[in-house]
Amino acid sequence: MVPFWGFLSAVILSSCVSSWPISDKPIDPPTLGSQLHQLGLKFGWRNFSCSTCKIIFTTLDISLNVDSSQEMVASLVEKACMKLRLAESNVCHQTIQLFKHDVITAWVLSVLRPSEICGLILGKDCGVWDIGSDWNISLPSKPKPPVIPPVPPPPGSPVSRVLFLTDLHWDSEYLPGSPVNCEEPLCCRKPPFQNGLIKDKKKGPFDRVYWTGDIPAHNVWQQTRADQLNALKTITDLFRKYLGTVPVYPAVGNHESTPVNSFPPPSVHGNESSDWLYHEMSQQWQDWLPPSALETLRTGGFYTVQIGPKLRLVSLNMNFCALENFWLLINYTDPAGQLKWLVDILQEAENQGDKVHIIGHIPPGLCLKSWSWNYYRIVNRYESTITGQFFGHTHVDEFEIFYDEETLTRPVSVAFVSPSVTTFINLNPGFRVYQIDGDYPESSHMVLDHEKHILNLTEANTKALEDPQ
Ligand SMILES: *[C@@H]1O[C@H](CO)[C@@H](O)[C@H](O)[C@H]1NC(C)=O
Ligand SMILES: *[C@@H]1O[C@H](CO)[C@@H](O)[C@H](O)[C@H]1NC(C)=O
Ligand SMILES: *[C@@H]1O[C@H](CO)[C@@H](O)[C@H](O)[C@H]1NC(C)=O
Ligand SMILES: *[C@@H]1O[C@H](CO)[C@@H](O)[C@H](O)[C@H]1NC(C)=O
Ligand SMILES: *[C@@H]1O[C@H](CO)[C@@H](O)[C@H](O)[C@H]1NC(C)=O
Ligand SMILES: [Zn+2]
Ligand SMILES: [Zn+2]
């Protein structure tokens, strides 16, 4: 049973740690061995026979359905967390209390089929582990239209100004003057104190706003559903207050849920599903989105909306691409059918000569390998339709370039990744305004330029009493 405790603690603790900004290559699904290795735990797998393995995991499968066993497992993981000094003991305790139910449920629904887990541990003679295997989305048979290289718009063409905000991470307990260095992973806070952090100056007017999520702060070890919904409502209200009637198009970040990164696919129903979150989002955002978009938002956290005569927006729920979303243990293959849905939207747009902007939280280069690879193929197939891609999550100023699949030399698309509004960690808060080929019949709707606005913290801190520039 030791492997399971190790695995559970690895999932919980890596969820906690990796919810911080990261930058990396596309990732393979976790393997038990690699997760344990990260924790420095070593076991003599070879001493384990196939039949012993299956008996143990069948027993565990049955006993984990009993609440008292869940408690026992959780308390062992907590001891490991403290013993390995993975976090301050209070943070260990609260993190495990928060994660245990969802992680154990995801586990019971997924890899805890004894032949798969034993296949992973002992090799394919004992069972087949295919949870992380490759999968392919099928593209419509309609041939790709010839590519017309983009040309700059005629002088004097209308330009749309699109405000782009990402990763606000609003901390309701932020307290100016509180300690910068503290024991917890997040400082500058407590005692509870209400303070609206947003002071984004109006650099408008804007035609619309793309807002790619991560609303709550990084105190992921102690967040309740009520905290997350409070952050959602508070920030949505601030958007309405400061932006008035400008339409806002949000995307779901990995911090919106609690436990962080926990986004069950729509096949999970009841209290464990994401209904509590998506239903509130569809309430809060109903002024910005049409009923058809609110409907898919409520079931999967993604949507599409026509935002101009020849322009469509697609907001993806990138939590379905992410290694950190432990619910994908149930099934990694096109979670929620989102990429299949995307292909259908893109084909429809192509048929009608519409252009498409894609927004999302986690940039596609950080996704699980198969998801990323399928997305790359889709971008290649629809390169003439997708004319803008906008992401956040890493908190830093970056971009990702897509090349043609045949030669990998001709750039076909770029995903812009913008800096965060939050200072986490040691960053100047920032946002962007994209200048986009505007609304006129032949518009490419491509990004022409962008402005970047930052608050220089070094400067602000030396002139603490003046209003920041
Ligand atoms: C596990 O196997 C190794 C070598 O195969 C052996 O030296 C060791 O004693 C075994 N451990 C147990 C607990 O059986
Ligand atoms: C997916 O497609 C690639 C290339 O077309 C192929 O090499 C691979 O075997 C396919 N995978 C599956 C699971 O069909
Ligand atoms: C639903 O789940 C949440 C979070 O795990 C929990 O706080 C709440 O009590 C549950 N509600 C019901 C009715 O089980
Ligand atoms: C996983 O989901 C895909 C797509 O929804 C489905 O085709 C496949 O059968 C599922 N696999 C399992 C093991 O349930
Ligand atoms: C911020 O201000 C400091 C002090 O004036 C300056 O040295 C630094 O280069 C500025 N940083 C940026 C990113 O502009
Ligand atoms: Zn973030
Ligand atoms: Zn994020």
XYZ file of C-alpha atoms and ligand atoms in Angstrom:
541
model
C 0.000 0.000 0.000
C 3.030 2.213 0.403
C 3.064 3.169 -3.301
C -0.409 4.633 -3.063
C 0.440 6.901 -0.140
C 3.511 8.064 -1.976
C 1.493 8.712 -5.087
C -1.246 10.564 -3.254
C 1.188 12.827 -1.464
C 3.063 13.425 -4.699
C -0.138 14.504 -6.448
C -1.232 16.731 -3.584
C 2.089 18.391 -3.009
C 2.985 18.796 -6.637
C -0.457 20.346 -7.193
C 0.296 22.830 -4.493
C 3.785 23.657 -5.670
C 3.156 23.584 -9.401
C 0.208 25.913 -9.109
C 2.859 28.565 -9.029
C 3.958 30.074 -12.291
C 6.035 27.667 -14.278
C 7.709 27.531 -17.616
C 8.490 24.245 -19.264
C 8.144 22.010 -22.286
C 5.021 19.920 -23.042
C 4.743 17.333 -20.352
C 4.102 13.606 -20.289
C 1.543 12.324 -17.813
C 2.995 11.569 -14.397
C 4.280 8.082 -13.834
C 4.222 6.561 -10.434
C 7.962 6.052 -10.516
C 8.710 9.647 -11.457
C 6.357 11.056 -8.830
C 7.930 8.916 -6.122
C 11.381 9.723 -7.332
C 10.629 13.420 -6.899
C 9.870 12.742 -3.271
C 13.083 10.805 -2.844
C 11.151 7.658 -1.961
C 12.571 4.390 -3.158
C 10.921 1.012 -2.973
C 11.943 -2.488 -3.966
C 9.303 -2.947 -6.691
C 10.809 -6.173 -7.895
C 9.997 -7.953 -4.658
C 6.340 -7.481 -5.434
C 4.628 -10.280 -7.360
C 1.896 -9.575 -9.862
C -0.762 -11.405 -7.906
C 0.233 -9.751 -4.595
C 0.035 -6.399 -6.332
C -3.465 -7.028 -7.641
C -4.696 -8.311 -4.286
C -3.334 -5.238 -2.510
C -4.849 -2.782 -4.944
C -8.188 -4.553 -5.049
C -8.302 -4.349 -1.255
C -7.318 -0.702 -1.317
C -9.919 -0.008 -3.993
C -12.628 -1.443 -1.744
C -11.381 0.072 1.498
C -10.919 3.574 0.091
C -14.635 3.752 -0.411
C -14.906 3.734 3.363
C -14.446 7.144 4.973
C -12.259 5.934 7.851
C -9.661 4.587 5.398
C -9.556 7.938 3.647
C -8.734 9.494 7.002
C -5.977 6.984 7.609
C -4.404 7.629 4.213
C -4.684 11.396 4.690
C -3.021 11.262 8.083
C -0.110 9.225 6.698
C 0.379 11.701 3.874
C 0.339 14.520 6.379
C 3.058 12.810 8.405
C 5.126 12.384 5.248
C 4.647 16.055 4.390
C 5.931 17.115 7.787
C 8.695 14.548 7.990
C 10.050 15.477 4.586
C 9.629 19.135 5.562
C 7.768 19.850 2.363
C 5.955 22.767 3.966
C 5.277 24.396 7.282
C 3.160 21.992 9.377
C 0.051 24.127 9.348
C 0.265 24.379 5.560
C 0.743 20.566 5.326
C -2.331 19.983 7.435
C -4.621 22.408 5.638
C -3.443 21.355 2.162
C -4.137 17.691 2.826
C -7.536 18.344 4.388
C -8.447 20.357 1.316
C -7.196 17.923 -1.327
C -7.831 14.493 0.160
C -11.426 13.982 -0.909
C -11.043 15.021 -4.551
C -7.719 13.292 -5.102
C -8.930 10.041 -3.572
C -12.145 10.215 -5.595
C -10.231 10.812 -8.835
C -7.935 7.937 -7.932
C -10.780 5.547 -7.161
C -12.455 6.408 -10.467
C -9.271 5.939 -12.433
C -5.944 4.198 -12.068
C -7.088 2.169 -9.147
C -8.053 -0.523 -11.576
C -5.598 -3.086 -10.232
C -4.381 -4.391 -13.574
C -3.433 -0.921 -14.790
C -1.624 0.172 -11.671
C 0.178 -3.152 -11.416
C 1.079 -2.898 -15.090
C 2.657 0.438 -14.331
C 4.577 -0.875 -11.344
C 5.595 -4.294 -12.621
C 5.577 -3.967 -16.384
C 3.227 -4.985 -19.129
C 3.254 -8.697 -18.276
C 1.120 -7.783 -15.278
C -1.290 -5.330 -16.908
C -1.570 -2.475 -19.377
C -1.128 1.144 -18.403
C -2.414 3.323 -21.228
C -3.802 6.348 -19.409
C -1.150 8.634 -20.840
C -0.977 7.147 -24.308
C -1.246 9.113 -27.537
C -4.569 10.065 -29.027
C -5.537 11.760 -32.254
C -8.383 14.116 -33.032
C -9.724 13.476 -36.499
C -9.852 16.524 -38.719
C -12.622 16.995 -41.291
C -11.822 15.625 -44.751
C -12.413 19.034 -46.329
C -9.011 20.114 -47.721
C -7.112 23.006 -46.219
C -7.672 26.143 -48.288
C -4.588 27.672 -49.966
C -2.655 29.929 -47.610
C -2.607 33.617 -48.534
C 0.335 35.366 -46.853
C -0.869 38.233 -44.667
C -0.378 41.832 -45.835
C -0.583 44.986 -43.699
C -4.006 46.655 -43.752
C -4.522 49.667 -46.058
C -3.558 52.968 -44.394
C -6.391 54.490 -42.378
C -8.135 51.152 -41.745
C -9.968 50.926 -38.415
C -7.951 49.498 -35.517
C -9.556 47.761 -32.519
C -8.065 48.316 -29.083
C -8.373 45.210 -26.934
C -7.485 45.390 -23.269
C -5.835 42.180 -22.098
C -5.774 41.283 -18.403
C -4.553 38.064 -16.856
C -3.587 36.542 -13.504
C -4.959 39.158 -11.122
C -4.719 36.813 -8.107
C -6.682 39.174 -5.888
C -5.860 38.648 -2.223
C -8.738 39.688 0.018
C -6.335 39.577 2.973
C -3.648 41.769 1.442
C -2.418 44.278 4.027
C -0.045 47.103 3.182
C 2.814 47.217 5.679
C 2.488 43.552 6.734
C 5.619 41.323 6.766
C 7.172 40.617 3.383
C 8.901 37.490 4.683
C 6.695 34.977 6.476
C 6.498 31.224 7.071
C 3.626 30.592 4.652
C 4.066 30.406 0.876
C 2.244 33.754 0.500
C 3.051 36.887 2.509
C 2.010 40.560 2.798
C -1.321 39.558 4.316
C -3.433 39.037 7.441
C -5.232 39.917 9.522
C -8.294 39.688 7.252
C -8.673 43.030 5.580
C -10.774 44.130 2.638
C -8.836 46.090 0.087
C -9.567 46.400 -3.598
C -6.217 45.934 -5.310
C -7.157 46.905 -8.821
C -6.091 50.351 -9.763
C -5.731 49.812 -13.483
C -5.693 53.215 -15.003
C -7.926 53.826 -17.924
C -5.788 53.689 -21.026
C -8.967 53.274 -23.039
C -11.262 53.543 -24.691
C -11.354 49.852 -25.414
C -13.470 47.958 -27.907
C -13.440 44.870 -25.725
C -11.526 43.069 -22.989
C -9.934 39.599 -22.985
C -9.478 38.347 -19.436
C -7.726 35.011 -19.042
C -8.325 34.085 -15.431
C -6.529 33.200 -12.210
C -8.709 35.397 -10.036
C -7.902 34.260 -6.440
C -4.600 34.628 -4.593
C -1.964 31.924 -4.062
C -3.075 30.849 -0.551
C -4.074 27.530 -2.127
C -3.762 25.518 1.102
C -6.706 27.225 2.791
C -9.214 28.253 0.106
C -12.884 27.307 0.411
C -15.456 27.305 -2.374
C -16.994 30.376 -0.749
C -13.617 32.181 -0.915
C -13.278 31.416 -4.628
C -16.792 32.607 -5.410
C -16.223 35.742 -3.370
C -13.115 36.525 -5.448
C -15.044 35.829 -8.664
C -17.857 38.207 -7.679
C -15.578 40.918 -6.304
C -13.388 41.079 -9.394
C -16.313 40.789 -11.826
C -17.926 43.744 -10.019
C -14.693 45.731 -10.290
C -14.551 45.029 -14.032
C -18.089 46.324 -14.427
C -17.347 49.327 -12.253
C -14.174 50.407 -14.072
C -14.969 49.256 -17.601
C -18.646 50.117 -17.786
C -20.340 48.674 -20.826
C -17.197 47.467 -22.622
C -17.761 43.749 -23.319
C -15.472 41.411 -21.358
C -14.623 37.874 -22.501
C -13.224 35.725 -19.675
C -11.414 32.380 -19.691
C -11.164 29.955 -16.761
C -7.806 29.842 -14.928
C -6.355 26.986 -12.881
C -6.755 28.918 -9.612
C -10.502 29.485 -9.921
C -11.290 26.093 -8.359
C -10.436 24.681 -4.977
C -8.458 22.563 -4.486
C -6.353 24.408 -7.045
C -6.152 22.684 -10.476
C -9.160 20.515 -9.638
C -11.334 20.525 -12.762
C -13.313 17.299 -13.128
C -14.478 16.534 -16.673
C -18.245 16.912 -17.287
C -18.684 13.139 -16.836
C -18.253 13.682 -13.073
C -21.587 14.691 -11.596
C -22.946 15.858 -8.254
C -21.121 17.756 -5.535
C -17.682 16.771 -6.823
C -18.324 18.312 -10.239
C -17.407 21.893 -11.162
C -21.075 22.940 -11.164
C -20.595 25.156 -8.099
C -18.035 27.204 -10.053
C -19.316 27.230 -13.633
C -22.889 27.987 -12.546
C -21.750 31.047 -10.614
C -19.574 32.144 -13.552
C -22.518 31.932 -15.893
C -24.533 34.059 -13.437
C -21.792 36.639 -13.004
C -20.935 36.897 -16.681
C -24.434 36.840 -18.168
C -24.270 40.473 -19.277
C -21.199 39.738 -21.365
C -22.110 36.404 -22.976
C -25.082 35.174 -25.028
C -27.217 32.224 -23.787
C -25.522 29.715 -26.131
C -22.105 30.580 -24.630
C -23.440 30.464 -21.064
C -24.715 26.974 -21.750
C -21.313 25.462 -22.651
C -19.696 27.537 -19.899
C -22.018 25.848 -17.395
C -21.109 22.340 -18.521
C -17.436 22.582 -19.493
C -16.071 26.044 -18.684
C -15.510 26.911 -22.384
C -17.546 28.790 -24.997
C -17.649 30.551 -28.330
C -19.260 33.856 -29.233
C -19.589 35.924 -32.396
C -17.959 39.244 -31.511
C -18.027 40.981 -34.880
C -19.654 40.528 -38.288
C -16.728 38.328 -39.391
C -15.018 37.569 -36.069
C -15.602 34.828 -33.537
C -14.021 34.319 -30.153
C -13.278 30.914 -28.640
C -12.531 30.748 -24.916
C -10.886 27.424 -24.034
C -10.793 25.759 -20.628
C -7.099 24.919 -20.623
C -7.413 23.030 -17.338
C -8.373 20.086 -19.540
C -4.878 20.104 -21.039
C -2.923 20.330 -17.807
C -0.844 17.747 -15.998
C -1.747 19.361 -12.678
C -5.448 18.600 -13.113
C -5.430 15.237 -11.305
C -8.976 14.487 -12.514
C -7.504 13.709 -15.925
C -6.260 10.447 -14.389
C -9.749 9.221 -15.225
C -9.225 9.784 -18.941
C -6.617 11.891 -20.691
C -8.217 11.594 -24.148
C -9.614 14.951 -25.315
C -11.193 15.793 -21.934
C -14.726 17.160 -22.229
C -14.447 16.642 -26.003
C -13.136 20.198 -26.129
C -10.733 19.841 -29.069
C -13.335 18.023 -31.128
C -15.698 20.912 -30.360
C -12.973 23.409 -31.325
C -12.459 21.703 -34.700
C -16.208 21.910 -35.383
C -16.250 25.636 -34.558
C -13.197 26.305 -36.722
C -14.630 24.395 -39.676
C -17.884 26.331 -39.398
C -15.946 29.611 -39.241
C -13.883 28.617 -42.278
C -17.039 27.733 -44.214
C -18.446 31.183 -43.471
C -15.203 33.081 -44.025
C -15.020 34.165 -40.379
C -11.789 34.751 -38.462
C -11.292 33.325 -34.949
C -9.475 34.580 -31.859
C -8.629 31.981 -29.208
C -8.180 32.938 -25.557
C -7.255 30.640 -22.686
C -5.337 30.555 -19.451
C -2.517 28.000 -19.723
C -0.485 28.431 -22.933
C -0.625 25.350 -25.198
C 3.128 24.734 -24.976
C 2.713 23.806 -21.296
C 0.033 21.195 -21.916
C 0.235 17.419 -21.766
C 2.062 16.173 -24.840
C -0.840 14.608 -26.715
C -3.138 17.573 -26.102
C -0.439 19.970 -27.203
C 0.348 17.949 -30.289
C -3.324 17.791 -31.353
C -3.714 21.521 -30.763
C -0.632 22.172 -32.928
C -2.207 20.156 -35.763
C -5.455 22.089 -35.428
C -3.637 25.432 -35.554
C -1.835 24.243 -38.674
C -4.993 23.120 -40.406
C -6.855 26.340 -39.588
C -3.948 28.786 -39.861
C -5.927 31.092 -42.156
C -8.900 31.157 -39.786
C -7.159 31.544 -36.399
C -5.781 35.079 -36.481
C -5.021 35.615 -32.808
C -4.176 33.479 -29.747
C -3.929 34.989 -26.273
C -2.878 33.298 -23.012
C -1.581 34.009 -19.490
C -0.610 31.760 -16.519
C 3.188 32.030 -16.649
C 3.015 35.599 -15.254
C 5.784 36.697 -17.619
C 6.012 38.301 -21.027
C 6.446 35.542 -23.622
C 5.178 34.173 -26.900
C 4.932 30.763 -28.533
C 5.387 30.303 -32.273
C 3.719 27.575 -34.317
C 5.499 26.393 -37.487
C 4.104 24.511 -40.471
C 4.096 20.764 -39.872
C 5.737 19.859 -43.187
C 8.965 21.832 -42.902
C 8.879 23.353 -39.374
C 10.349 26.511 -40.917
C 7.355 28.666 -41.914
C 5.709 30.371 -38.918
C 1.930 29.906 -39.127
C 0.677 31.385 -35.864
C 1.761 33.018 -32.634
C 0.308 32.658 -29.131
C 0.832 35.816 -27.094
C 1.481 35.244 -23.376
C 1.092 38.385 -21.273
C 2.556 39.456 -17.944
C 0.388 39.150 -14.833
C -1.431 41.876 -12.937
C -0.196 40.250 -9.715
C 3.343 40.875 -8.450
C 3.681 37.172 -7.588
C 6.643 36.343 -7.587
C 8.880 39.450 -7.591
C 7.333 40.926 -10.723
C 6.198 44.346 -11.802
C 2.413 44.154 -12.258
C 1.399 44.612 -15.877
C -1.277 44.442 -18.546
C -1.481 44.864 -22.283
C -3.514 46.610 -24.922
C -3.510 44.859 -28.295
C -4.025 46.861 -31.460
C -5.882 44.592 -33.805
C -6.880 45.043 -37.439
C -10.374 46.405 -36.882
C -13.921 45.834 -38.003
C -14.238 46.316 -41.774
C -15.182 43.856 -44.506
C -11.703 42.685 -45.568
C -10.115 42.852 -42.096
C -7.544 40.193 -41.179
C -8.311 40.701 -37.459
C -4.607 40.088 -36.809
C -2.546 41.714 -34.070
C -0.790 44.776 -35.516
C 0.963 45.949 -32.366
C 0.596 46.065 -28.606
C 1.168 48.427 -25.720
C 2.515 47.085 -22.469
C 1.799 48.897 -19.225
C 3.712 48.069 -16.064
C 3.962 49.507 -12.595
C 7.652 49.862 -11.717
C 7.696 48.527 -8.151
C 11.296 49.579 -7.519
C 10.305 53.116 -8.277
C 6.957 52.930 -6.475
C 8.658 51.626 -3.316
C 11.201 54.445 -3.222
C 8.439 57.024 -3.469
C 6.071 55.148 -1.196
C 3.827 58.052 -0.351
C 3.118 59.228 -3.865
C 0.499 57.670 -6.121
C 2.104 55.091 -8.434
C 2.541 56.131 -12.079
C 13.938 -7.737 -2.369
O 14.715 -8.297 -3.404
C 16.108 -8.140 -3.243
C 16.830 -8.659 -4.463
O 15.959 -9.094 -5.448
C 16.534 -8.861 -1.956
O 17.920 -8.652 -1.744
C 15.753 -8.307 -0.794
O 16.056 -9.007 0.398
C 14.269 -8.382 -1.040
N 13.544 -7.723 0.042
C 12.524 -8.289 0.663
C 11.858 -7.453 1.729
O 12.118 -9.383 0.376
C -1.648 9.737 -34.364
O -1.166 10.244 -35.579
C 0.254 10.118 -35.719
C 0.694 10.807 -37.004
O -0.320 10.892 -37.926
C 0.628 8.631 -35.737
O 2.031 8.497 -35.835
C 0.145 7.994 -34.434
O 0.389 6.609 -34.448
C -1.350 8.250 -34.222
N -1.715 7.766 -32.893
C -2.819 7.079 -32.658
C -3.049 6.646 -31.250
O -3.624 6.826 -33.550
C -19.779 19.593 -1.316
O -18.350 19.642 -1.318
C -17.818 20.705 -0.547
C -16.313 20.742 -0.774
O -15.747 19.486 -0.708
C -18.190 20.538 0.911
O -17.678 21.619 1.666
C -19.703 20.487 1.019
O -20.069 20.215 2.361
C -20.274 19.406 0.121
N -21.724 19.504 0.121
C -22.480 18.439 0.230
C -23.952 18.678 0.181
O -22.019 17.316 0.364
C -11.817 8.473 -22.874
O -12.532 9.485 -23.551
C -12.554 9.305 -24.951
C -13.173 10.541 -25.577
O -14.202 11.054 -24.833
C -13.306 8.021 -25.272
O -13.331 7.827 -26.684
C -12.582 6.863 -24.610
O -13.290 5.672 -24.818
C -12.428 7.099 -23.121
N -11.570 6.069 -22.564
C -11.900 5.381 -21.479
C -10.880 4.372 -21.017
O -12.955 5.545 -20.886
C 12.286 50.653 -12.614
O 12.845 51.784 -12.007
C 14.208 51.610 -11.629
C 14.626 52.849 -10.828
O 14.210 54.016 -11.469
C 15.049 51.398 -12.895
O 16.388 51.186 -12.539
C 14.512 50.172 -13.618
O 15.201 49.988 -14.851
C 13.025 50.291 -13.901
N 12.529 49.008 -14.417
C 11.839 48.918 -15.556
C 11.402 47.561 -15.960
O 11.558 49.883 -16.243
Zn -1.510 32.883 -12.236
Zn -2.421 29.959 -13.689
